[in-house]
Amino acid sequence: MVPVTTPLPSPRTRTMAPVFHELTLFHGSMGAGKSTLALQNAYNRRQAGRPGVLLTSMDRAGTGVLSSRLGVMADAIEVTDATDLITLIADEVPAGGFVIVDEAQFLRVEQVEQLAWAVDELCVDVDCYAIATDFRSLLFPGSQRLLELADHTVSLQVEVTCWCGRPGRQNARIVDGQVARIGAQVAVGDISDAAEVTYRVLCRRHWREGDPGPAQG
């Protein structure tokens, strides 16, 4: 501690480095924990006093909800093809705030570009959580544009395995018990649904061979 008898130097002028906001993509296969991480990061930022919004599209739990397979969920703003994200963020999020986008693979290319613009010009941080490839093992347009524009990309390392035990890489669509090869790119389902269309993570070999593994009861 400086003795009180010692003359103190004149205070320095404080200078702050510029704050750069970032667009970050978190990607992984189904079951990798993307939605869980999105909810956790939103909670932590709000606990720290930062304002922000949660966005989602076609969540398994319904419209306007961001949910994880662990059963945790929160209210979110539903993004459709017609949503203008620049207007939404300008209206809802002040400078220094955050935007979390789940199911970001469903964004239009133009909407991804709007998010990048918002980071640069509205001074917000944007985190996107997405599956990179569809059931044909092709990039979703939204995911591709995020890979091209993001400041950071994070591949989630939570273990997801095929029924054979190999690492799960492919998000297979199962229709009537068969691995689908054709169809619309977007058909929402879940591995726990009893619907005709379900999804299952397979290794590259069994996806290629069209082998979905033993029937799941």
PDB file of C-alpha atoms in Angstrom:
ATOM      1  CA  MET A   1       0.000   0.000   0.000  1.00  0.00           C
ATOM      2  CA  VAL A   2       1.368   3.463  -0.867  1.00  0.00           C
ATOM      3  CA  PRO A   3       2.162   5.516   2.308  1.00  0.00           C
ATOM      4  CA  VAL A   4      -0.088   8.546   2.676  1.00  0.00           C
ATOM      5  CA  THR A   5       2.981  10.782   3.040  1.00  0.00           C
ATOM      6  CA  THR A   6       4.198   9.898  -0.440  1.00  0.00           C
ATOM      7  CA  PRO A   7       3.005  12.323  -3.133  1.00  0.00           C
ATOM      8  CA  LEU A   8       0.811  10.491  -5.577  1.00  0.00           C
ATOM      9  CA  PRO A   9       1.387  10.868  -9.316  1.00  0.00           C
ATOM     10  CA  SER A  10      -1.164  12.675 -11.392  1.00  0.00           C
ATOM     11  CA  PRO A  11      -3.903  10.361 -12.626  1.00  0.00           C
ATOM     12  CA  ARG A  12      -3.366   9.135 -16.147  1.00  0.00           C
ATOM     13  CA  THR A  13      -5.934   9.705 -18.816  1.00  0.00           C
ATOM     14  CA  ARG A  14      -7.769   6.436 -19.204  1.00  0.00           C
ATOM     15  CA  THR A  15      -7.928   5.048 -22.704  1.00  0.00           C
ATOM     16  CA  MET A  16     -10.083   2.146 -23.765  1.00  0.00           C
ATOM     17  CA  ALA A  17      -9.301  -0.154 -26.630  1.00  0.00           C
ATOM     18  CA  PRO A  18     -12.112  -0.325 -29.174  1.00  0.00           C
ATOM     19  CA  VAL A  19     -14.653  -3.032 -28.484  1.00  0.00           C
ATOM     20  CA  PHE A  20     -15.182  -5.347 -31.419  1.00  0.00           C
ATOM     21  CA  HIS A  21     -18.365  -7.369 -31.524  1.00  0.00           C
ATOM     22  CA  GLU A  22     -18.429 -10.767 -33.157  1.00  0.00           C
ATOM     23  CA  LEU A  23     -20.495 -13.221 -35.142  1.00  0.00           C
ATOM     24  CA  THR A  24     -19.879 -16.770 -33.876  1.00  0.00           C
ATOM     25  CA  LEU A  25     -21.148 -20.043 -35.298  1.00  0.00           C
ATOM     26  CA  PHE A  26     -21.508 -23.106 -33.070  1.00  0.00           C
ATOM     27  CA  HIS A  27     -22.196 -26.199 -35.161  1.00  0.00           C
ATOM     28  CA  GLY A  28     -22.578 -29.916 -34.587  1.00  0.00           C
ATOM     29  CA  SER A  29     -24.739 -32.907 -35.392  1.00  0.00           C
ATOM     30  CA  MET A  30     -28.075 -33.608 -33.727  1.00  0.00           C
ATOM     31  CA  GLY A  31     -27.642 -34.299 -30.039  1.00  0.00           C
ATOM     32  CA  ALA A  32     -24.374 -32.365 -29.774  1.00  0.00           C
ATOM     33  CA  GLY A  33     -25.895 -29.940 -27.248  1.00  0.00           C
ATOM     34  CA  LYS A  34     -26.341 -26.837 -29.403  1.00  0.00           C
ATOM     35  CA  SER A  35     -29.660 -25.718 -27.924  1.00  0.00           C
ATOM     36  CA  THR A  36     -28.531 -26.514 -24.380  1.00  0.00           C
ATOM     37  CA  LEU A  37     -25.437 -24.371 -24.862  1.00  0.00           C
ATOM     38  CA  ALA A  38     -27.507 -21.571 -26.397  1.00  0.00           C
ATOM     39  CA  LEU A  39     -29.792 -21.505 -23.354  1.00  0.00           C
ATOM     40  CA  GLN A  40     -26.832 -21.615 -20.962  1.00  0.00           C
ATOM     41  CA  ASN A  41     -25.040 -18.746 -22.701  1.00  0.00           C
ATOM     42  CA  ALA A  42     -28.203 -16.646 -22.748  1.00  0.00           C
ATOM     43  CA  TYR A  43     -28.708 -17.268 -19.023  1.00  0.00           C
ATOM     44  CA  ASN A  44     -25.112 -16.353 -18.161  1.00  0.00           C
ATOM     45  CA  ARG A  45     -25.214 -13.127 -20.144  1.00  0.00           C
ATOM     46  CA  ARG A  46     -28.475 -12.040 -18.602  1.00  0.00           C
ATOM     47  CA  GLN A  47     -27.099 -12.811 -15.153  1.00  0.00           C
ATOM     48  CA  ALA A  48     -24.217 -10.493 -16.005  1.00  0.00           C
ATOM     49  CA  GLY A  49     -26.715  -7.744 -16.812  1.00  0.00           C
ATOM     50  CA  ARG A  50     -26.440  -7.820 -20.587  1.00  0.00           C
ATOM     51  CA  PRO A  51     -29.634  -7.266 -22.588  1.00  0.00           C
ATOM     52  CA  GLY A  52     -30.403  -9.599 -25.459  1.00  0.00           C
ATOM     53  CA  VAL A  53     -32.884 -11.707 -27.377  1.00  0.00           C
ATOM     54  CA  LEU A  54     -33.276 -15.359 -28.283  1.00  0.00           C
ATOM     55  CA  LEU A  55     -34.330 -16.246 -31.824  1.00  0.00           C
ATOM     56  CA  THR A  56     -35.311 -19.611 -33.241  1.00  0.00           C
ATOM     57  CA  SER A  57     -37.034 -21.289 -36.184  1.00  0.00           C
ATOM     58  CA  MET A  58     -39.170 -24.412 -36.248  1.00  0.00           C
ATOM     59  CA  ASP A  59     -38.140 -25.642 -32.807  1.00  0.00           C
ATOM     60  CA  ARG A  60     -39.232 -29.169 -31.860  1.00  0.00           C
ATOM     61  CA  ALA A  61     -41.308 -27.742 -28.981  1.00  0.00           C
ATOM     62  CA  GLY A  62     -43.357 -25.390 -31.145  1.00  0.00           C
ATOM     63  CA  THR A  63     -43.495 -21.772 -32.264  1.00  0.00           C
ATOM     64  CA  GLY A  64     -41.685 -19.136 -30.231  1.00  0.00           C
ATOM     65  CA  VAL A  65     -39.804 -21.594 -28.023  1.00  0.00           C
ATOM     66  CA  LEU A  66     -36.131 -22.479 -27.788  1.00  0.00           C
ATOM     67  CA  SER A  67     -35.841 -25.956 -26.273  1.00  0.00           C
ATOM     68  CA  SER A  68     -33.185 -28.569 -25.633  1.00  0.00           C
ATOM     69  CA  ARG A  69     -33.574 -32.332 -25.613  1.00  0.00           C
ATOM     70  CA  LEU A  70     -32.810 -32.208 -21.880  1.00  0.00           C
ATOM     71  CA  GLY A  71     -36.180 -30.545 -21.320  1.00  0.00           C
ATOM     72  CA  VAL A  72     -34.916 -26.990 -20.696  1.00  0.00           C
ATOM     73  CA  MET A  73     -36.652 -24.259 -22.664  1.00  0.00           C
ATOM     74  CA  ALA A  74     -37.183 -20.512 -22.888  1.00  0.00           C
ATOM     75  CA  ASP A  75     -39.376 -18.099 -24.799  1.00  0.00           C
ATOM     76  CA  ALA A  76     -37.864 -16.940 -28.076  1.00  0.00           C
ATOM     77  CA  ILE A  77     -38.797 -14.852 -31.090  1.00  0.00           C
ATOM     78  CA  GLU A  78     -39.796 -16.994 -34.061  1.00  0.00           C
ATOM     79  CA  VAL A  79     -37.889 -16.146 -37.241  1.00  0.00           C
ATOM     80  CA  THR A  80     -39.617 -16.734 -40.563  1.00  0.00           C
ATOM     81  CA  ASP A  81     -38.465 -16.170 -44.131  1.00  0.00           C
ATOM     82  CA  ALA A  82     -40.095 -12.725 -43.972  1.00  0.00           C
ATOM     83  CA  THR A  83     -38.315 -11.569 -40.787  1.00  0.00           C
ATOM     84  CA  ASP A  84     -36.090  -8.524 -41.236  1.00  0.00           C
ATOM     85  CA  LEU A  85     -33.357  -9.190 -38.683  1.00  0.00           C
ATOM     86  CA  ILE A  86     -31.802  -5.736 -38.937  1.00  0.00           C
ATOM     87  CA  THR A  87     -35.079  -4.097 -37.954  1.00  0.00           C
ATOM     88  CA  LEU A  88     -35.734  -6.669 -35.237  1.00  0.00           C
ATOM     89  CA  ILE A  89     -32.301  -6.239 -33.649  1.00  0.00           C
ATOM     90  CA  ALA A  90     -32.330  -2.448 -33.943  1.00  0.00           C
ATOM     91  CA  ASP A  91     -35.692  -2.373 -32.141  1.00  0.00           C
ATOM     92  CA  GLU A  92     -34.978  -5.000 -29.477  1.00  0.00           C
ATOM     93  CA  VAL A  93     -31.261  -4.975 -28.641  1.00  0.00           C
ATOM     94  CA  PRO A  94     -29.221  -1.938 -27.516  1.00  0.00           C
ATOM     95  CA  ALA A  95     -25.546  -1.514 -28.338  1.00  0.00           C
ATOM     96  CA  GLY A  96     -23.455  -3.951 -26.339  1.00  0.00           C
ATOM     97  CA  GLY A  97     -26.259  -6.484 -26.180  1.00  0.00           C
ATOM     98  CA  PHE A  98     -26.424  -9.987 -27.567  1.00  0.00           C
ATOM     99  CA  VAL A  99     -28.442 -12.052 -30.016  1.00  0.00           C
ATOM    100  CA  ILE A 100     -28.650 -15.841 -29.818  1.00  0.00           C
ATOM    101  CA  VAL A 101     -30.036 -17.679 -32.848  1.00  0.00           C
ATOM    102  CA  ASP A 102     -30.894 -21.369 -32.546  1.00  0.00           C
ATOM    103  CA  GLU A 103     -31.708 -23.554 -35.572  1.00  0.00           C
ATOM    104  CA  ALA A 104     -29.705 -21.063 -37.613  1.00  0.00           C
ATOM    105  CA  GLN A 105     -29.392 -23.520 -40.504  1.00  0.00           C
ATOM    106  CA  PHE A 106     -32.929 -22.457 -41.469  1.00  0.00           C
ATOM    107  CA  LEU A 107     -31.963 -18.805 -42.007  1.00  0.00           C
ATOM    108  CA  ARG A 108     -32.002 -17.404 -45.504  1.00  0.00           C
ATOM    109  CA  VAL A 109     -28.639 -16.301 -46.889  1.00  0.00           C
ATOM    110  CA  GLU A 110     -29.849 -12.690 -46.791  1.00  0.00           C
ATOM    111  CA  GLN A 111     -30.728 -13.045 -43.108  1.00  0.00           C
ATOM    112  CA  VAL A 112     -27.232 -14.296 -42.287  1.00  0.00           C
ATOM    113  CA  GLU A 113     -25.858 -11.239 -44.046  1.00  0.00           C
ATOM    114  CA  GLN A 114     -28.207  -9.082 -41.971  1.00  0.00           C
ATOM    115  CA  LEU A 115     -26.774 -10.630 -38.795  1.00  0.00           C
ATOM    116  CA  ALA A 116     -23.236  -9.822 -39.924  1.00  0.00           C
ATOM    117  CA  TRP A 117     -24.290  -6.243 -40.655  1.00  0.00           C
ATOM    118  CA  ALA A 118     -25.862  -5.961 -37.208  1.00  0.00           C
ATOM    119  CA  VAL A 119     -22.622  -7.093 -35.553  1.00  0.00           C
ATOM    120  CA  ASP A 120     -20.597  -4.476 -37.424  1.00  0.00           C
ATOM    121  CA  GLU A 121     -23.021  -1.566 -37.433  1.00  0.00           C
ATOM    122  CA  LEU A 122     -25.340  -2.068 -34.429  1.00  0.00           C
ATOM    123  CA  CYS A 123     -22.540  -3.173 -32.079  1.00  0.00           C
ATOM    124  CA  VAL A 124     -24.063  -6.413 -30.815  1.00  0.00           C
ATOM    125  CA  ASP A 125     -22.670  -9.927 -30.405  1.00  0.00           C
ATOM    126  CA  VAL A 126     -24.445 -12.644 -32.376  1.00  0.00           C
ATOM    127  CA  ASP A 127     -24.117 -16.357 -31.610  1.00  0.00           C
ATOM    128  CA  CYS A 128     -25.661 -18.819 -34.060  1.00  0.00           C
ATOM    129  CA  TYR A 129     -26.247 -22.511 -33.317  1.00  0.00           C
ATOM    130  CA  ALA A 130     -26.769 -24.750 -36.309  1.00  0.00           C
ATOM    131  CA  ILE A 131     -26.584 -28.147 -37.920  1.00  0.00           C
ATOM    132  CA  ALA A 132     -24.141 -27.752 -40.786  1.00  0.00           C
ATOM    133  CA  THR A 133     -25.425 -30.383 -43.230  1.00  0.00           C
ATOM    134  CA  ASP A 134     -28.806 -31.770 -44.199  1.00  0.00           C
ATOM    135  CA  PHE A 135     -29.962 -35.391 -44.613  1.00  0.00           C
ATOM    136  CA  ARG A 136     -28.162 -35.574 -47.985  1.00  0.00           C
ATOM    137  CA  SER A 137     -24.887 -34.507 -46.334  1.00  0.00           C
ATOM    138  CA  LEU A 138     -25.026 -31.133 -48.138  1.00  0.00           C
ATOM    139  CA  LEU A 139     -24.573 -27.783 -46.416  1.00  0.00           C
ATOM    140  CA  PHE A 140     -27.693 -25.828 -45.546  1.00  0.00           C
ATOM    141  CA  PRO A 141     -27.479 -22.443 -47.331  1.00  0.00           C
ATOM    142  CA  GLY A 142     -27.756 -20.622 -44.000  1.00  0.00           C
ATOM    143  CA  SER A 143     -24.977 -22.697 -42.452  1.00  0.00           C
ATOM    144  CA  GLN A 144     -22.772 -22.252 -45.496  1.00  0.00           C
ATOM    145  CA  ARG A 145     -23.092 -18.471 -45.366  1.00  0.00           C
ATOM    146  CA  LEU A 146     -22.388 -18.498 -41.644  1.00  0.00           C
ATOM    147  CA  LEU A 147     -19.225 -20.513 -42.238  1.00  0.00           C
ATOM    148  CA  GLU A 148     -18.190 -17.917 -44.804  1.00  0.00           C
ATOM    149  CA  LEU A 149     -18.936 -14.828 -42.684  1.00  0.00           C
ATOM    150  CA  ALA A 150     -18.452 -15.794 -39.030  1.00  0.00           C
ATOM    151  CA  ASP A 151     -15.608 -14.320 -37.012  1.00  0.00           C
ATOM    152  CA  HIS A 152     -15.326 -17.624 -35.167  1.00  0.00           C
ATOM    153  CA  THR A 153     -16.620 -21.135 -35.780  1.00  0.00           C
ATOM    154  CA  VAL A 154     -16.841 -23.703 -32.984  1.00  0.00           C
ATOM    155  CA  SER A 155     -17.372 -27.393 -33.671  1.00  0.00           C
ATOM    156  CA  LEU A 156     -19.100 -28.868 -30.629  1.00  0.00           C
ATOM    157  CA  GLN A 157     -17.274 -31.882 -29.297  1.00  0.00           C
ATOM    158  CA  VAL A 158     -20.042 -33.611 -27.313  1.00  0.00           C
ATOM    159  CA  GLU A 159     -19.881 -37.312 -28.188  1.00  0.00           C
ATOM    160  CA  VAL A 160     -22.589 -38.389 -30.613  1.00  0.00           C
ATOM    161  CA  THR A 161     -22.353 -41.938 -31.927  1.00  0.00           C
ATOM    162  CA  CYS A 162     -23.936 -44.064 -34.618  1.00  0.00           C
ATOM    163  CA  TRP A 163     -25.772 -47.206 -33.549  1.00  0.00           C
ATOM    164  CA  CYS A 164     -22.577 -49.130 -34.358  1.00  0.00           C
ATOM    165  CA  GLY A 165     -20.483 -47.077 -31.953  1.00  0.00           C
ATOM    166  CA  ARG A 166     -18.554 -45.060 -34.534  1.00  0.00           C
ATOM    167  CA  PRO A 167     -18.642 -41.246 -34.364  1.00  0.00           C
ATOM    168  CA  GLY A 168     -21.934 -39.904 -35.709  1.00  0.00           C
ATOM    169  CA  ARG A 169     -21.326 -37.528 -38.623  1.00  0.00           C
ATOM    170  CA  GLN A 170     -24.447 -37.636 -40.805  1.00  0.00           C
ATOM    171  CA  ASN A 171     -27.919 -36.394 -39.896  1.00  0.00           C
ATOM    172  CA  ALA A 172     -29.965 -39.092 -41.603  1.00  0.00           C
ATOM    173  CA  ARG A 173     -33.660 -38.703 -42.355  1.00  0.00           C
ATOM    174  CA  ILE A 174     -35.599 -41.912 -41.768  1.00  0.00           C
ATOM    175  CA  VAL A 175     -38.858 -42.356 -43.666  1.00  0.00           C
ATOM    176  CA  ASP A 176     -40.789 -45.589 -43.062  1.00  0.00           C
ATOM    177  CA  GLY A 177     -37.652 -47.158 -41.651  1.00  0.00           C
ATOM    178  CA  GLN A 178     -35.489 -46.297 -44.674  1.00  0.00           C
ATOM    179  CA  VAL A 179     -32.690 -43.752 -45.002  1.00  0.00           C
ATOM    180  CA  ALA A 180     -34.073 -41.062 -47.305  1.00  0.00           C
ATOM    181  CA  ARG A 181     -32.065 -39.805 -50.286  1.00  0.00           C
ATOM    182  CA  ILE A 182     -34.546 -37.393 -51.863  1.00  0.00           C
ATOM    183  CA  GLY A 183     -37.071 -34.905 -50.565  1.00  0.00           C
ATOM    184  CA  ALA A 184     -37.395 -31.323 -49.368  1.00  0.00           C
ATOM    185  CA  GLN A 185     -34.356 -30.044 -47.528  1.00  0.00           C
ATOM    186  CA  VAL A 186     -36.447 -29.033 -44.508  1.00  0.00           C
ATOM    187  CA  ALA A 187     -38.810 -31.505 -42.853  1.00  0.00           C
ATOM    188  CA  VAL A 188     -38.924 -30.962 -39.120  1.00  0.00           C
ATOM    189  CA  GLY A 189     -38.910 -34.005 -36.897  1.00  0.00           C
ATOM    190  CA  ASP A 190     -37.020 -35.440 -33.952  1.00  0.00           C
ATOM    191  CA  ILE A 191     -35.444 -38.745 -33.060  1.00  0.00           C
ATOM    192  CA  SER A 192     -37.979 -39.170 -30.264  1.00  0.00           C
ATOM    193  CA  ASP A 193     -41.052 -38.437 -32.383  1.00  0.00           C
ATOM    194  CA  ALA A 194     -43.500 -41.140 -33.400  1.00  0.00           C
ATOM    195  CA  ALA A 195     -44.007 -39.387 -36.720  1.00  0.00           C
ATOM    196  CA  GLU A 196     -43.392 -40.857 -40.148  1.00  0.00           C
ATOM    197  CA  VAL A 197     -40.340 -38.629 -40.604  1.00  0.00           C
ATOM    198  CA  THR A 198     -37.637 -39.061 -37.973  1.00  0.00           C
ATOM    199  CA  TYR A 199     -33.938 -38.317 -37.806  1.00  0.00           C
ATOM    200  CA  ARG A 200     -30.993 -40.364 -36.611  1.00  0.00           C
ATOM    201  CA  VAL A 201     -27.281 -39.659 -36.449  1.00  0.00           C
ATOM    202  CA  LEU A 202     -25.276 -42.227 -38.415  1.00  0.00           C
ATOM    203  CA  CYS A 203     -21.607 -42.757 -39.160  1.00  0.00           C
ATOM    204  CA  ARG A 204     -20.517 -42.018 -42.707  1.00  0.00           C
ATOM    205  CA  ARG A 205     -20.389 -45.715 -43.637  1.00  0.00           C
ATOM    206  CA  HIS A 206     -23.883 -46.619 -42.492  1.00  0.00           C
ATOM    207  CA  TRP A 207     -25.316 -43.417 -43.941  1.00  0.00           C
ATOM    208  CA  ARG A 208     -23.716 -44.322 -47.287  1.00  0.00           C
ATOM    209  CA  GLU A 209     -25.017 -47.899 -47.073  1.00  0.00           C
ATOM    210  CA  GLY A 210     -28.488 -46.689 -46.073  1.00  0.00           C
ATOM    211  CA  ASP A 211     -28.452 -48.766 -42.880  1.00  0.00           C
ATOM    212  CA  PRO A 212     -30.371 -46.998 -40.074  1.00  0.00           C
ATOM    213  CA  GLY A 213     -29.597 -49.770 -37.583  1.00  0.00           C
ATOM    214  CA  PRO A 214     -31.952 -51.657 -35.293  1.00  0.00           C
ATOM    215  CA  ALA A 215     -35.483 -50.333 -34.978  1.00  0.00           C
ATOM    216  CA  GLN A 216     -35.856 -48.012 -32.003  1.00  0.00           C
ATOM    217  CA  GLY A 217     -38.717 -48.891 -29.711  1.00  0.00           C
TER     218      GLY A 217
END
